[in-house]
């Protein structure tokens, strides 16, 4: 893979670009170059201009020459940088061999003029050289870091304390607990897309799109912590729609901040709407204007939250910019918020409108998909024409790898969400094939009306550890019962086995009631049945307060809405037959519920509705966890809800290239071509020419 470059900010852009261009010329370089990162807190603090993490070249920090600073002062800085990096590496057991480090940091001073000889300032780990002398100054390791060591080094550099992989020590013995621990050990650092989302800062809007379980919430939490560490004076609001997300964001931000202080006056985690006890964005903006905050019932009379926000936005447009409350806003689960809210946020902020919004369009719970940026914010600003120029921080970021939900469950969730088994009478449909590729699917077949296509998870978008640790038949199960009593009896027995035999903690088990109309009564019944077995259980949002989702020692009972943004190792989706309806909202709801599982999902229901849903799941399984679908005609599309992403021209062009080359180069899949394009585009062109010559000869 080529060198991945993370542009944290725009400082000293030309010098950093020159550094990255020189490093790209080093043989076999393929790691990550962080420009403007990290800030080493000390004490005393120290700064680097760039940091290279590479299996072959190790850990190399770069400092650019500084006008007005003596060389003696710079030498002292370099020693501090080296000491702080060494201290961080020492904390990771996988990077130590006894008391010695497997990878020792190297600090390089890039000095001007460029023609001065390479100089070792203290020892071989602190070096001075020019840009053009890097190939002489840096020495590759005699033995490259192993894959595990490289990931451990990345985790140290990325400050990845808030990611799933926090299991240390011996694995537990009970079977389910052991499998869960093995999976949690695998995710220890951010992937490429997550790095761009978490660390790259732009002066303006930035969009992050990703599948359920691709790490959007973690990325936003990491970004919030990074902003607060570097700009503690900046007023930042991290916004969420569902209540369960608030405590989760707080927890992750605190982990990522580590020892850095959290100023609760400048970094706020806020609900979009809020309540009298927990004021949200809408309440605070009303307060700033001296407007009365409407109740939820009053908002419904006026057409809903979106209309109320649009009315408030009109009043904000007339206000002086001194009334601005926040310098930056980060919005999670944006697909669940109405466009009127985004119009309000834009008008309540001053240029450069540092707004970051993260969403998954395929799991919206409320009506239509999110529109493109210009329609979303109801204004045509140049900064909303999101582009990713080479050599700059990305403004439009896509997360295509799902780390939460096993691939078989994810495919089934998409199939059920679309009602793919009933094509072309779908509940909803993604009509642009480019979108499927962007969200991590590979397409086989001709994408044209009336033709059958196959959609399967691409290898690069599927973590390999799922297939190594889990089996499809264990990860996803479904069953139809003849009565609610029979379903409930099986549920409490299974939960009891999960805890007593499987070794799961009660809070690692989540029961979701698919039917929102009966969920509260059903949760109370199930809580009583579990208590009779000596198993603690609590109803999310009721038992321990509206903002509490999980409680240690208790199984969580929840509606789909309350579970939004949360996850659990074992998920039971009960009364699921209600989602057999072709209604697109019901289908989106079951998709959200199914993707809460990190390991095991069991879908159950009663009677004919559940039998219909089970038939769809049977079909997806029989097809080898591949979605086989007929592309609908324009007339058929008029009868379904259309889902679509606002793709950039570059994303569309890349997708078209994959499609064209896979059709024109015999025997080569889109996945293989994608890998070759990333490694060396000239190889693909050569194969294309060879294939054309062979066809001409035939």
XYZ file of C-alpha atoms in Angstrom:
698
model
C 0.000 0.000 0.000
C 1.223 3.560 -0.681
C 2.196 5.960 2.091
C -0.973 7.251 3.794
C -0.730 10.961 4.623
C -2.828 12.616 7.338
C -3.035 16.423 7.105
C -3.930 17.588 10.576
C -3.848 21.304 9.749
C -2.628 23.789 7.142
C 0.465 25.155 8.927
C 3.734 25.231 6.929
C 1.905 23.442 4.114
C 4.583 23.786 1.418
C 7.431 22.579 3.644
C 5.370 19.612 4.843
C 4.419 18.783 1.262
C 8.086 18.815 0.314
C 8.837 16.472 3.227
C 6.117 14.027 2.188
C 7.285 14.091 -1.448
C 10.834 13.211 -0.342
C 9.628 10.393 1.930
C 7.532 8.871 -0.850
C 10.762 8.232 -2.727
C 12.129 5.959 0.002
C 12.021 2.300 -1.066
C 9.271 0.065 0.379
C 7.681 2.885 2.374
C 4.022 2.112 3.064
C 3.029 3.289 6.540
C 1.391 6.511 7.738
C 2.819 10.027 7.746
C 1.075 12.343 10.224
C 1.601 16.015 9.294
C 1.231 18.441 12.204
C 0.646 15.626 14.661
C 0.932 14.763 17.524
C 1.164 17.383 20.257
C 3.277 15.844 22.993
C 1.935 17.113 26.298
C 4.995 16.518 28.417
C 5.777 17.928 30.908
C 7.233 20.011 29.455
C 5.240 19.880 26.194
C 6.921 19.387 22.833
C 5.900 19.710 19.212
C 6.611 17.754 16.047
C 5.929 18.832 12.465
C 5.462 15.296 11.201
C 5.590 11.714 12.435
C 6.240 8.632 10.309
C 4.999 5.202 11.402
C 6.216 2.418 9.120
C 6.962 -1.277 9.591
C 10.253 -0.942 7.712
C 11.360 2.524 8.795
C 10.070 2.518 12.371
C 8.959 5.617 14.299
C 10.476 8.865 12.993
C 9.607 12.369 14.225
C 10.451 15.404 12.078
C 11.044 19.025 13.084
C 11.356 21.726 10.460
C 13.907 24.506 10.802
C 12.651 27.539 12.732
C 13.699 31.117 12.114
C 14.742 32.949 15.253
C 15.392 29.858 17.357
C 18.956 28.948 18.286
C 20.333 25.553 17.440
C 20.995 24.912 21.124
C 17.321 25.501 21.890
C 16.341 23.214 19.029
C 18.637 20.452 20.291
C 16.943 20.660 23.686
C 13.558 20.402 21.953
C 14.663 17.321 20.025
C 15.776 15.568 23.186
C 12.395 16.308 24.782
C 10.544 14.976 21.705
C 12.617 11.791 21.812
C 12.031 11.302 25.551
C 8.276 11.791 25.303
C 7.944 9.415 22.347
C 10.061 6.798 24.097
C 7.867 7.089 27.222
C 4.725 6.494 25.146
C 6.176 3.477 23.345
C 7.293 1.951 26.658
C 3.680 1.857 27.842
C 2.814 -0.739 25.193
C 3.884 -4.253 26.245
C 3.828 -5.538 22.653
C 6.611 -3.065 21.779
C 8.964 -4.188 24.554
C 11.351 -7.110 24.744
C 12.098 -7.299 28.438
C 13.275 -3.808 29.378
C 14.345 -2.935 25.824
C 12.175 -1.348 23.136
C 11.529 -3.221 19.905
C 11.296 0.131 18.113
C 13.260 3.167 19.274
C 12.114 6.630 18.153
C 14.258 8.641 15.765
C 14.107 12.451 15.659
C 15.129 14.230 12.439
C 15.814 17.958 12.228
C 15.167 19.163 8.674
C 17.472 22.120 8.462
C 18.244 24.758 5.884
C 20.242 25.250 3.737
C 19.674 21.841 2.213
C 23.272 21.046 1.239
C 24.746 20.676 4.743
C 26.087 17.203 5.573
C 24.084 14.671 7.573
C 24.943 15.002 11.253
C 24.195 12.861 14.292
C 23.577 15.374 17.067
C 23.684 13.130 20.150
C 23.487 9.544 19.019
C 22.035 7.652 16.090
C 18.509 8.538 17.212
C 18.743 12.339 16.780
C 19.814 13.416 13.292
C 20.136 16.680 11.330
C 19.838 16.728 7.533
C 18.240 18.490 4.573
C 15.163 17.436 2.624
C 17.199 15.846 -0.149
C 19.374 13.891 2.304
C 16.627 11.867 3.954
C 17.609 8.747 1.994
C 21.089 9.020 3.536
C 19.948 9.941 7.045
C 17.286 7.278 7.570
C 18.198 3.620 7.845
C 15.579 0.874 7.420
C 15.183 -1.705 10.147
C 17.037 -4.977 9.674
C 13.776 -6.773 10.491
C 10.428 -5.095 9.743
C 7.886 -4.851 12.529
C 5.385 -7.679 12.569
C 1.751 -6.871 11.738
C 0.877 -7.016 15.440
C 3.783 -4.737 16.411
C 2.916 -2.259 13.656
C -0.716 -2.069 14.837
C 0.471 -1.617 18.423
C 2.730 1.267 17.340
C -0.138 2.869 15.419
C -2.361 2.570 18.503
C 0.252 4.383 20.599
C 0.641 7.201 18.075
C -3.112 7.564 17.520
C -3.918 7.679 21.240
C -6.458 4.939 20.533
C -7.524 4.379 24.134
C -11.209 4.608 23.270
C -11.321 1.801 20.707
C -12.801 -1.643 21.398
C -9.536 -3.535 21.759
C -8.833 -3.007 25.445
C -8.621 -6.657 26.544
C -5.310 -7.591 28.173
C -4.066 -10.632 30.022
C -5.262 -14.243 29.630
C -8.461 -14.914 27.711
C -11.494 -15.924 29.798
C -12.508 -19.579 29.680
C -16.329 -19.505 29.213
C -17.005 -19.886 25.459
C -18.933 -16.705 24.672
C -16.762 -14.498 26.857
C -13.662 -15.939 25.200
C -14.921 -15.274 21.666
C -15.893 -11.720 22.608
C -12.460 -11.060 24.124
C -10.744 -12.386 20.991
C -12.734 -9.999 18.805
C -12.149 -7.024 21.081
C -8.403 -7.665 20.942
C -8.432 -7.266 17.173
C -9.565 -3.630 16.942
C -6.730 -1.611 18.425
C -6.193 1.359 16.092
C -7.960 3.571 13.572
C -8.097 2.599 9.909
C -7.292 5.017 7.075
C -10.746 6.533 6.712
C -11.162 6.864 10.470
C -7.792 8.619 10.738
C -8.784 11.222 8.153
C -12.061 11.772 9.993
C -10.601 11.934 13.491
C -7.436 13.963 12.954
C -7.859 16.102 9.867
C -9.208 19.577 10.610
C -10.565 21.974 7.999
C -11.624 25.591 8.250
C -15.176 24.976 7.153
C -17.728 22.163 6.729
C -16.641 18.522 6.798
C -18.809 15.480 6.121
C -18.216 11.944 7.451
C -20.342 9.117 6.062
C -20.180 5.519 7.128
C -22.033 2.276 7.585
C -23.539 1.244 10.881
C -20.626 0.077 13.016
C -17.941 1.836 10.967
C -16.862 3.974 13.935
C -18.552 7.331 13.294
C -19.199 8.013 16.984
C -15.654 7.016 17.968
C -14.250 9.232 15.199
C -16.282 12.250 16.338
C -15.277 11.694 19.972
C -11.615 11.469 18.961
C -12.007 14.620 16.876
C -13.645 16.506 19.748
C -10.796 15.529 22.086
C -8.201 16.560 19.498
C -9.828 19.965 18.990
C -10.062 20.549 22.744
C -6.458 19.563 23.385
C -5.166 21.871 20.674
C -7.690 24.717 20.957
C -8.969 24.691 24.558
C -10.359 28.209 24.060
C -12.574 27.134 21.148
C -16.270 26.702 22.020
C -17.290 23.280 20.713
C -20.669 21.530 20.774
C -20.895 17.770 20.148
C -24.524 17.156 19.188
C -26.569 13.954 19.286
C -30.217 13.088 18.682
C -30.860 9.943 20.725
C -30.281 10.081 24.464
C -28.199 6.911 24.648
C -25.506 8.584 22.551
C -24.826 11.359 25.066
C -23.202 9.240 27.808
C -21.366 7.209 25.162
C -19.845 10.327 23.594
C -18.888 11.627 27.044
C -17.161 8.353 27.884
C -15.158 8.219 24.656
C -14.129 11.887 24.774
C -12.888 11.468 28.337
C -10.812 8.429 27.321
C -9.275 10.226 24.364
C -8.453 13.311 26.416
C -6.475 11.133 28.818
C -4.629 13.361 31.267
C -5.551 16.559 29.420
C -8.090 18.729 31.282
C -11.697 18.937 30.079
C -13.117 22.456 30.301
C -16.871 21.864 30.542
C -17.511 25.504 29.687
C -16.001 25.225 26.213
C -16.498 21.562 25.203
C -20.147 20.520 25.548
C -21.992 17.299 24.685
C -25.556 18.369 23.878
C -28.801 16.788 22.681
C -30.274 18.428 19.580
C -33.655 19.027 21.261
C -33.063 18.352 24.929
C -35.436 18.656 27.861
C -36.113 20.930 30.813
C -33.578 18.923 32.844
C -31.019 18.636 30.062
C -31.161 21.682 27.734
C -30.156 21.005 24.143
C -29.027 23.017 21.127
C -32.537 24.237 20.312
C -33.164 25.398 23.897
C -29.829 27.251 24.130
C -30.337 29.012 20.807
C -33.832 30.101 21.865
C -32.380 31.359 25.139
C -29.684 33.348 23.331
C -32.354 35.130 21.272
C -34.700 35.652 24.186
C -37.255 33.372 22.544
C -39.566 31.042 24.427
C -38.661 27.358 24.035
C -41.529 25.340 22.622
C -42.531 22.054 24.192
C -42.508 18.868 22.149
C -46.308 18.983 21.855
C -46.227 22.617 20.694
C -43.590 21.725 18.110
C -45.802 18.953 16.742
C -48.631 21.444 16.237
C -46.270 23.639 14.199
C -45.228 20.784 11.918
C -42.449 19.166 13.901
C -38.876 19.860 14.970
C -37.757 20.742 11.438
C -40.318 23.518 11.002
C -39.577 24.929 14.443
C -35.855 25.036 13.613
C -36.494 26.752 10.271
C -38.534 29.461 11.990
C -35.793 29.995 14.572
C -33.155 30.088 11.801
C -34.985 32.998 10.152
C -34.732 34.976 13.394
C -31.045 34.122 13.769
C -30.279 35.530 10.330
C -31.194 38.977 11.611
C -28.868 38.755 14.627
C -25.371 40.245 14.877
C -22.565 37.706 14.753
C -21.589 38.532 18.330
C -24.467 36.299 19.396
C -22.674 33.169 18.111
C -22.536 30.458 20.792
C -20.078 27.964 19.276
C -16.948 28.076 17.158
C -17.347 24.477 16.034
C -20.197 21.960 15.974
C -19.862 18.177 15.583
C -23.124 16.315 14.822
C -23.502 12.552 15.277
C -26.240 10.381 13.698
C -27.134 13.316 11.462
C -29.528 11.198 9.384
C -32.029 11.342 12.261
C -32.173 15.155 12.289
C -34.391 17.242 9.974
C -32.835 19.596 7.384
C -34.334 22.531 9.299
C -31.920 21.801 12.155
C -28.916 22.127 9.835
C -30.276 25.376 8.417
C -30.490 26.679 11.990
C -26.958 25.557 12.890
C -25.476 27.270 9.822
C -27.196 30.578 10.547
C -26.352 30.465 14.235
C -22.621 30.185 13.465
C -20.101 32.589 12.014
C -17.714 31.914 9.109
C -15.830 29.700 8.439
C -18.724 27.481 9.672
C -16.733 24.662 11.213
C -19.520 22.074 11.090
C -18.796 18.339 11.022
C -21.714 15.981 10.459
C -21.543 12.189 10.507
C -24.270 9.851 9.322
C -25.366 6.609 7.717
C -28.140 7.266 5.246
C -29.216 3.632 5.200
C -30.269 3.609 8.872
C -32.499 6.659 9.060
C -35.425 6.207 11.438
C -37.395 9.197 10.261
C -38.556 9.462 6.655
C -36.458 10.743 3.780
C -32.677 10.382 3.409
C -30.377 13.307 4.121
C -29.919 15.615 1.085
C -26.605 16.931 -0.226
C -24.801 19.751 1.637
C -26.246 22.688 -0.314
C -29.843 21.499 0.106
C -29.174 20.387 3.670
C -28.004 23.805 4.849
C -30.311 25.650 2.417
C -27.511 27.858 1.126
C -25.125 27.707 -1.836
C -21.716 28.444 -0.346
C -18.408 27.509 -2.036
C -17.305 25.657 1.105
C -20.294 23.303 0.746
C -19.048 22.057 -2.619
C -17.093 19.411 -0.749
C -13.866 18.454 -2.488
C -10.724 16.571 -1.494
C -7.812 18.292 -3.285
C -4.573 16.275 -3.227
C -2.196 17.233 -0.455
C -4.881 18.754 1.802
C -7.109 17.659 4.663
C -10.199 15.853 3.405
C -13.591 17.547 3.562
C -15.644 14.536 2.433
C -14.758 11.311 4.240
C -16.210 7.846 3.793
C -15.962 4.984 6.317
C -16.692 1.734 4.507
C -15.462 -0.938 6.924
C -17.890 -2.245 9.543
C -16.071 -3.263 12.728
C -19.126 -3.711 14.930
C -21.463 -6.082 13.128
C -20.351 -9.431 11.635
C -20.507 -9.384 7.799
C -23.280 -11.985 7.523
C -25.484 -10.004 9.879
C -24.705 -6.769 8.031
C -25.646 -8.244 4.646
C -28.847 -9.704 6.114
C -29.694 -6.347 7.713
C -29.270 -4.551 4.392
C -31.346 -7.218 2.650
C -34.152 -6.986 5.199
C -33.937 -3.184 5.211
C -34.435 -3.056 1.437
C -36.799 -6.050 1.280
C -34.393 -7.422 -1.333
C -36.003 -10.874 -1.473
C -39.166 -9.327 -2.926
C -37.518 -7.471 -5.805
C -38.428 -5.440 -7.655
C -41.224 -4.714 -5.127
C -38.700 -3.311 -2.665
C -39.471 -1.206 0.385
C -36.579 1.075 -0.560
C -33.757 0.953 -3.058
C -30.275 2.366 -3.627
C -30.448 3.244 -7.303
C -26.866 4.374 -7.971
C -24.449 1.387 -8.108
C -21.595 3.702 -7.127
C -23.133 3.977 -3.678
C -22.913 0.232 -3.103
C -19.197 0.358 -3.854
C -18.669 3.368 -1.600
C -20.284 1.535 1.333
C -18.115 -1.540 0.797
C -19.967 -3.841 -1.599
C -18.758 -5.548 -4.762
C -21.204 -5.830 -7.669
C -21.494 -8.739 -10.074
C -23.811 -8.487 -13.097
C -25.104 -5.743 -15.367
C -26.655 -2.832 -13.491
C -29.579 -1.994 -15.734
C -33.373 -2.256 -15.302
C -34.656 -5.813 -15.263
C -31.233 -7.429 -14.845
C -30.167 -9.418 -11.794
C -27.117 -8.319 -9.868
C -25.273 -9.763 -6.887
C -24.074 -7.607 -4.019
C -21.450 -9.036 -1.665
C -19.236 -7.493 0.967
C -15.875 -6.583 -0.547
C -12.864 -8.134 1.109
C -11.253 -4.771 1.869
C -14.387 -3.663 3.748
C -14.682 -6.774 5.902
C -12.349 -7.321 8.885
C -10.809 -10.781 8.519
C -11.083 -11.550 12.244
C -14.842 -12.129 12.032
C -14.371 -15.148 9.757
C -11.497 -16.443 11.878
C -13.345 -16.254 15.200
C -17.080 -16.509 14.458
C -19.267 -18.830 12.397
C -22.213 -17.424 10.395
C -24.703 -19.838 11.951
C -23.664 -18.693 15.421
C -23.557 -14.990 14.601
C -27.096 -14.821 13.189
C -30.075 -17.020 14.076
C -33.821 -16.642 13.670
C -36.860 -18.569 14.846
C -40.656 -18.419 14.548
C -42.772 -19.259 17.603
C -46.430 -20.188 17.827
C -47.145 -17.841 20.753
C -45.694 -14.908 22.647
C -45.432 -17.052 25.775
C -43.324 -19.627 23.923
C -41.088 -16.871 22.526
C -40.597 -15.316 25.983
C -39.804 -18.652 27.636
C -37.109 -19.361 25.037
C -35.731 -15.829 25.439
C -35.201 -15.966 29.202
C -33.660 -19.470 28.953
C -31.230 -18.283 26.277
C -30.275 -15.211 28.297
C -29.703 -17.369 31.361
C -27.402 -19.650 29.338
C -25.511 -16.657 27.921
C -24.660 -15.512 31.428
C -24.276 -18.733 33.389
C -22.676 -20.973 30.739
C -21.373 -18.507 28.161
C -19.715 -16.176 30.646
C -21.259 -12.946 29.380
C -21.955 -10.196 31.863
C -25.643 -9.218 32.053
C -24.932 -5.746 30.632
C -23.468 -7.391 27.513
C -26.934 -8.700 26.633
C -29.466 -6.429 24.913
C -33.114 -7.273 24.229
C -34.744 -5.031 21.599
C -38.505 -4.986 21.092
C -39.225 -4.357 17.415
C -42.825 -3.258 17.924
C -42.632 0.250 19.317
C -46.335 0.337 20.151
C -46.121 -2.548 22.608
C -42.463 -2.268 23.619
C -42.933 -0.709 27.055
C -45.441 -3.353 28.204
C -43.383 -6.168 26.711
C -40.225 -4.888 28.411
C -41.972 -4.937 31.774
C -43.139 -8.515 31.234
C -39.659 -9.653 30.195
C -38.038 -7.877 33.136
C -40.328 -9.789 35.490
C -39.521 -13.141 33.822
C -35.776 -12.516 34.046
C -36.004 -11.490 37.692
C -37.769 -14.783 38.415
C -34.608 -16.505 37.123
C -32.408 -14.355 39.344
C -31.222 -12.174 36.440
C -31.200 -8.408 36.864
C -32.774 -6.417 34.037
C -33.516 -2.740 33.465
C -35.597 -0.874 30.908
C -33.399 1.659 29.078
C -34.528 5.213 29.783
C -36.942 4.218 32.568
C -35.304 2.145 35.282
C -32.253 4.351 35.840
C -33.256 7.668 34.266
C -33.736 8.925 30.704
C -30.029 9.248 29.863
C -28.920 5.805 31.077
C -28.804 2.934 28.616
C -26.743 0.196 30.273
C -26.333 -0.608 33.956
C -23.625 -2.979 35.262
C -25.143 -6.273 36.358
C -28.399 -5.842 34.411
C -29.657 -7.035 31.047
C -30.805 -4.056 28.952
C -34.378 -3.993 27.592
C -34.975 -1.379 24.920
C -36.970 -0.045 22.023
C -35.200 0.336 18.673
C -35.163 4.101 19.105
C -33.490 3.916 22.520
C -30.926 1.417 21.223
C -29.859 3.745 18.416
C -26.141 4.426 18.675
C -25.594 1.640 21.209
C -24.317 -1.898 20.833
C -24.085 -5.200 22.686
C -22.308 -8.510 22.272
C -25.548 -10.497 22.331
C -28.697 -8.938 20.887
C -32.165 -10.466 20.920
C -34.588 -8.817 18.493
C -38.040 -9.979 19.586
C -41.500 -9.456 18.087
C -39.680 -8.904 14.800
C -42.612 -9.983 12.633
C -43.919 -6.403 12.713
C -41.098 -5.521 10.323
C -42.288 -7.952 7.645
C -44.377 -5.028 6.403
C -43.213 -3.377 3.137
C -43.311 -0.005 4.919
C -39.843 1.577 4.467
C -39.805 3.058 7.975
C -40.421 -0.366 9.530
C -37.660 -1.764 7.327
C -35.207 0.931 8.360
C -36.107 0.263 11.975
C -35.233 -3.427 11.795
C -31.985 -2.591 10.005
C -30.988 -0.355 12.907
C -31.906 -3.056 15.430
C -29.986 -5.816 13.640
C -26.812 -3.743 13.432
C -26.586 -3.226 17.209
C -24.953 -6.669 17.525
C -21.180 -6.978 17.836
C -21.174 -10.796 17.894
C -24.477 -12.660 18.137
C -27.968 -11.746 16.973
C -31.137 -13.795 17.421
C -34.284 -12.610 15.610
C -37.600 -14.027 16.851
C -41.288 -13.436 16.366
C -44.691 -15.060 16.386
C -46.941 -16.460 13.661
C -47.218 -15.671 9.977
C -45.517 -12.221 10.029
C -42.376 -13.780 11.481
C -42.577 -16.659 8.995
C -42.529 -14.119 6.162
C -39.482 -12.396 7.645
C -37.776 -15.752 8.238
C -38.326 -16.635 4.570
C -36.354 -13.532 3.568
C -33.516 -14.461 5.931
C -33.562 -18.050 4.621
C -33.163 -16.696 1.097
C -30.171 -14.503 1.990
C -28.468 -17.397 3.774
C -29.153 -19.819 0.888
C -27.590 -17.305 -1.509
C -24.331 -17.475 0.466
C -24.819 -14.178 2.322
C -25.044 -12.371 -0.999
C -27.883 -10.030 -1.950
C -29.339 -11.172 -5.263
C -31.598 -8.457 -6.589
C -33.282 -7.359 -9.808
C -32.565 -3.749 -10.752
C -35.970 -2.006 -10.828
C -37.301 -0.092 -13.809
C -38.056 3.658 -13.535
C -41.744 2.828 -13.149
C -40.997 0.356 -10.342
C -38.710 2.901 -8.658
C -41.599 5.341 -8.425
C -43.274 2.960 -5.961
C -40.337 2.644 -3.513
C -38.359 5.005 -1.319
C -35.122 5.917 -3.051
C -31.944 5.985 -1.026
C -28.915 7.809 -2.290
C -25.687 9.431 -1.208
C -24.356 12.727 -2.489
C -21.222 11.285 -4.106
C -18.295 13.444 -5.096
C -17.190 13.431 -8.769
C -14.007 11.580 -7.730
C -16.005 8.831 -5.997
C -18.288 8.433 -9.008
C -15.334 8.317 -11.405
C -13.521 5.723 -9.268
C -16.634 3.525 -9.142
C -17.102 3.787 -12.908
C -13.438 2.829 -13.418
C -13.862 -0.293 -11.288
C -17.018 -1.246 -13.177
C -15.495 -0.698 -16.630
C -12.227 -2.496 -15.938
C -13.939 -5.504 -14.301
C -16.085 -5.884 -17.416
C -13.208 -5.448 -19.856
C -10.487 -7.488 -18.129
C -11.552 -11.119 -18.180
C -11.284 -13.135 -14.986
C -10.508 -10.209 -12.683
C -12.894 -9.101 -9.930
C -13.569 -5.534 -8.813
C -11.814 -6.295 -5.525
C -8.593 -7.360 -7.276
C -8.672 -4.313 -9.541
C -9.255 -2.030 -6.530
C -6.146 -3.391 -4.799
C -4.043 -2.973 -7.946
C -5.292 0.579 -8.495
C -4.177 1.505 -4.971
C -0.777 -0.148 -5.304
C 0.168 0.695 -8.888
C -2.345 2.023 -11.458
C 0.088 1.231 -14.298
C -0.401 -2.513 -13.642
C -4.111 -2.212 -14.373
C -3.475 -0.316 -17.590
C -0.983 -2.982 -18.677
C -3.512 -5.756 -17.992
C -6.131 -3.821 -19.919
C -3.839 -3.522 -22.949
C -2.911 -7.209 -22.796
C -6.565 -8.185 -22.604
C -7.405 -5.947 -25.588
C -4.549 -7.456 -27.606
C -5.736 -10.977 -26.787
C -9.277 -10.149 -27.879
C -7.975 -8.653 -31.143
C -5.963 -11.802 -31.796
C -8.986 -14.016 -31.125
